[in-house]
Every structure is written in C-alpha cells, then in structure tokens.
Amino acid sequence: MIDGFKDNYYDMIFSCPPYADLEVYSDLKDDISNMNYNDFLKAYESIIKKSCEKLKVGGHAIFVVGEVRDKKGHYYGLVSDTINALKKAGMKYYNEAILETSLASAAIRAEGNMKNKKLVKVHQNILDFIKV
C-alpha cells in the first residue's frame, strides 16, 4: 500500500504502530499484530524503511511506542528496536518526549502486576527522527 506514495515528498510521518502481539487487530496473514516477534520485527523494519523513503530531507518520522512483554513476561525491546529500525532506514534521532498515560488505570492494574514484581507502565515514548 505504501508503495503508491511518492518518494522524497512528505514532511512528516506519524505512527503509533501495533505493540507486537499485545493487541491483535485481525487474523489476516499480512497483519503484523498477529506475527511472532521475529517476523513482526522484519515486517516492521521494512515498513519503517519504505515510510522513511517517502520523506523529503528535513522531514520527521514520529513514532509513539511503548514496551511490550513476551508470554513469559520479559520485554521484547520494542522501543530500542524502533530506534534501531529508524537508524537503519537512514534517519537521525532528533527528539524524544514522554507521553504520560492514565494514572487511574495504573492503580487498577497495579495489583496484578505487583504479584509478578512488575512495575506498572504509565508512559509511552514519543520518538522523533529527522531525515538528513
């Protein structure tokens, strides 16, 4: 789908991609939200590379991402994988911000998380990359 857009044309792309398989959006074969993490990452990196090719020099790629855990409770490293994918696509890390999420729902989730000695996440990372 992205192949139909012009290269070196756009000022900004903004994405809040699937957080791996945290929420599965469909059962379609090409839906990256239902792939195992290795396949997800390959597809995700390809999408990021193709998207960044659409930006003109000086354009920004803004990604809102947070960490997600595997079935055993360990982080995949989605934030660092996103940073690495954007760098591989030739982008330069320019800015970052923290998006604070609802503290009220964190209190509700805390009881379950603390049973497994896991902190409750109350933020997402906003990553800003520039094409040079």
CSV table of C-alpha atoms in Angstrom, one decimal:
chain,number,residue,atom,x,y,z
A,1,MET,CA,0.0,0.0,0.0
A,2,ILE,CA,2.8,2.4,0.9
A,3,ASP,CA,4.4,1.8,-2.5
A,4,GLY,CA,1.9,4.0,-4.2
A,5,PHE,CA,3.1,7.2,-2.4
A,6,LYS,CA,5.8,9.5,-3.8
A,7,ASP,CA,9.4,9.2,-2.5
A,8,ASN,CA,11.1,12.3,-1.0
A,9,TYR,CA,7.9,14.2,-1.0
A,10,TYR,CA,6.4,14.3,2.5
A,11,ASP,CA,7.2,16.5,5.5
A,12,MET,CA,6.2,14.1,8.3
A,13,ILE,CA,5.0,10.6,9.0
A,14,PHE,CA,3.3,9.8,12.3
A,15,SER,CA,2.8,6.3,13.6
A,16,CYS,CA,1.6,4.5,16.7
A,17,PRO,CA,2.3,1.0,15.4
A,18,PRO,CA,1.0,-2.2,16.9
A,19,TYR,CA,2.8,-3.2,20.0
A,20,ALA,CA,3.8,-6.5,18.6
A,21,ASP,CA,1.1,-9.0,19.6
A,22,LEU,CA,-0.2,-7.1,22.6
A,23,GLU,CA,-3.4,-6.4,20.7
A,24,VAL,CA,-4.2,-8.5,17.6
A,25,TYR,CA,-6.1,-6.4,15.0
A,26,SER,CA,-7.1,-9.2,12.6
A,27,ASP,CA,-6.4,-12.7,11.5
A,28,LEU,CA,-5.0,-11.6,8.1
A,29,LYS,CA,-1.7,-13.1,7.1
A,30,ASP,CA,0.0,-9.7,6.5
A,31,ASP,CA,-1.3,-8.1,9.7
A,32,ILE,CA,1.9,-7.7,11.7
A,33,SER,CA,0.0,-7.7,15.0
A,34,ASN,CA,-0.6,-11.4,14.7
A,35,MET,CA,3.0,-12.4,13.9
A,36,ASN,CA,5.6,-13.8,16.2
A,37,TYR,CA,8.1,-11.2,17.3
A,38,ASN,CA,10.9,-12.1,14.9
A,39,ASP,CA,8.5,-11.9,11.9
A,40,PHE,CA,6.9,-8.8,13.3
A,41,LEU,CA,10.3,-7.1,13.5
A,42,LYS,CA,11.2,-8.0,10.0
A,43,ALA,CA,7.9,-6.6,8.6
A,44,TYR,CA,8.1,-3.6,10.9
A,45,GLU,CA,11.6,-2.7,9.8
A,46,SER,CA,10.5,-3.0,6.2
A,47,ILE,CA,7.5,-0.7,6.7
A,48,ILE,CA,9.7,1.9,8.5
A,49,LYS,CA,12.3,1.8,5.7
A,50,LYS,CA,9.6,2.3,3.0
A,51,SER,CA,7.9,5.0,5.0
A,52,CYS,CA,11.2,6.9,5.5
A,53,GLU,CA,11.9,6.8,1.8
A,54,LYS,CA,8.7,8.9,1.3
A,55,LEU,CA,10.1,11.8,3.5
A,56,LYS,CA,11.9,14.7,2.0
A,57,VAL,CA,15.2,15.9,3.6
A,58,GLY,CA,14.3,17.7,6.8
A,59,GLY,CA,11.2,15.6,7.2
A,60,HIS,CA,10.3,14.0,10.5
A,61,ALA,CA,9.3,10.5,11.5
A,62,ILE,CA,7.4,10.5,14.8
A,63,PHE,CA,6.7,7.1,16.4
A,64,VAL,CA,4.7,6.6,19.6
A,65,VAL,CA,5.8,3.3,21.1
A,66,GLY,CA,6.0,1.5,24.4
A,67,GLU,CA,7.4,-1.7,25.7
A,68,VAL,CA,5.5,-5.0,25.4
A,69,ARG,CA,6.2,-8.3,27.1
A,70,ASP,CA,6.5,-11.8,25.7
A,71,LYS,CA,4.5,-14.7,27.0
A,72,LYS,CA,7.0,-15.2,29.8
A,73,GLY,CA,6.8,-11.6,31.0
A,74,HIS,CA,10.1,-10.3,29.5
A,75,TYR,CA,10.3,-7.2,27.5
A,76,TYR,CA,10.9,-7.6,23.7
A,77,GLY,CA,12.7,-4.2,23.5
A,78,LEU,CA,10.2,-2.6,21.1
A,79,VAL,CA,11.4,0.9,21.9
A,80,SER,CA,15.0,0.1,21.2
A,81,ASP,CA,14.0,-2.0,18.1
A,82,THR,CA,12.1,1.0,16.8
A,83,ILE,CA,15.1,3.3,17.3
A,84,ASN,CA,17.4,0.8,15.6
A,85,ALA,CA,15.0,0.4,12.7
A,86,LEU,CA,14.7,4.1,12.1
A,87,LYS,CA,18.5,4.5,12.2
A,88,LYS,CA,18.9,1.6,9.8
A,89,ALA,CA,16.5,3.5,7.5
A,90,GLY,CA,18.9,6.4,7.5
A,91,MET,CA,17.1,8.6,10.0
A,92,LYS,CA,18.8,10.6,12.7
A,93,TYR,CA,17.5,10.5,16.3
A,94,TYR,CA,16.4,14.1,16.9
A,95,ASN,CA,14.0,14.5,19.8
A,96,GLU,CA,12.1,12.4,22.3
A,97,ALA,CA,9.2,13.0,24.7
A,98,ILE,CA,7.3,11.0,27.2
A,99,LEU,CA,3.5,10.7,26.8
A,100,GLU,CA,2.0,10.1,30.3
A,101,THR,CA,-0.9,7.7,30.3
A,102,SER,CA,-3.7,7.5,32.7
A,103,LEU,CA,-2.7,7.0,36.3
A,104,ALA,CA,-6.2,5.9,37.3
A,105,SER,CA,-6.0,2.7,35.2
A,106,ALA,CA,-2.4,2.1,36.5
A,107,ALA,CA,-3.8,1.8,40.0
A,108,ILE,CA,-6.3,-0.8,38.8
A,109,ARG,CA,-3.5,-2.8,37.0
A,110,ALA,CA,-1.0,-2.5,39.9
A,111,GLU,CA,-2.4,-5.3,42.0
A,112,GLY,CA,-1.9,-7.9,39.2
A,113,ASN,CA,1.5,-6.5,38.1
A,114,MET,CA,2.9,-6.5,41.6
A,115,LYS,CA,2.1,-10.2,42.1
A,116,ASN,CA,4.7,-10.7,39.4
A,117,LYS,CA,7.1,-8.0,40.6
A,118,LYS,CA,6.5,-5.9,37.6
A,119,LEU,CA,6.1,-2.1,37.6
A,120,VAL,CA,3.0,-0.6,36.0
A,121,LYS,CA,3.8,1.4,32.9
A,122,VAL,CA,2.4,4.9,32.9
A,123,HIS,CA,4.0,6.3,29.8
A,124,GLN,CA,4.8,5.8,26.1
A,125,ASN,CA,7.8,7.0,24.3
A,126,ILE,CA,7.5,9.6,21.5
A,127,LEU,CA,10.5,9.2,19.2
A,128,ASP,CA,11.3,12.0,16.7
A,129,PHE,CA,13.7,11.3,13.9
A,130,ILE,CA,14.8,13.6,11.1
A,131,LYS,CA,15.9,12.8,7.5
A,132,VAL,CA,19.2,14.4,6.7
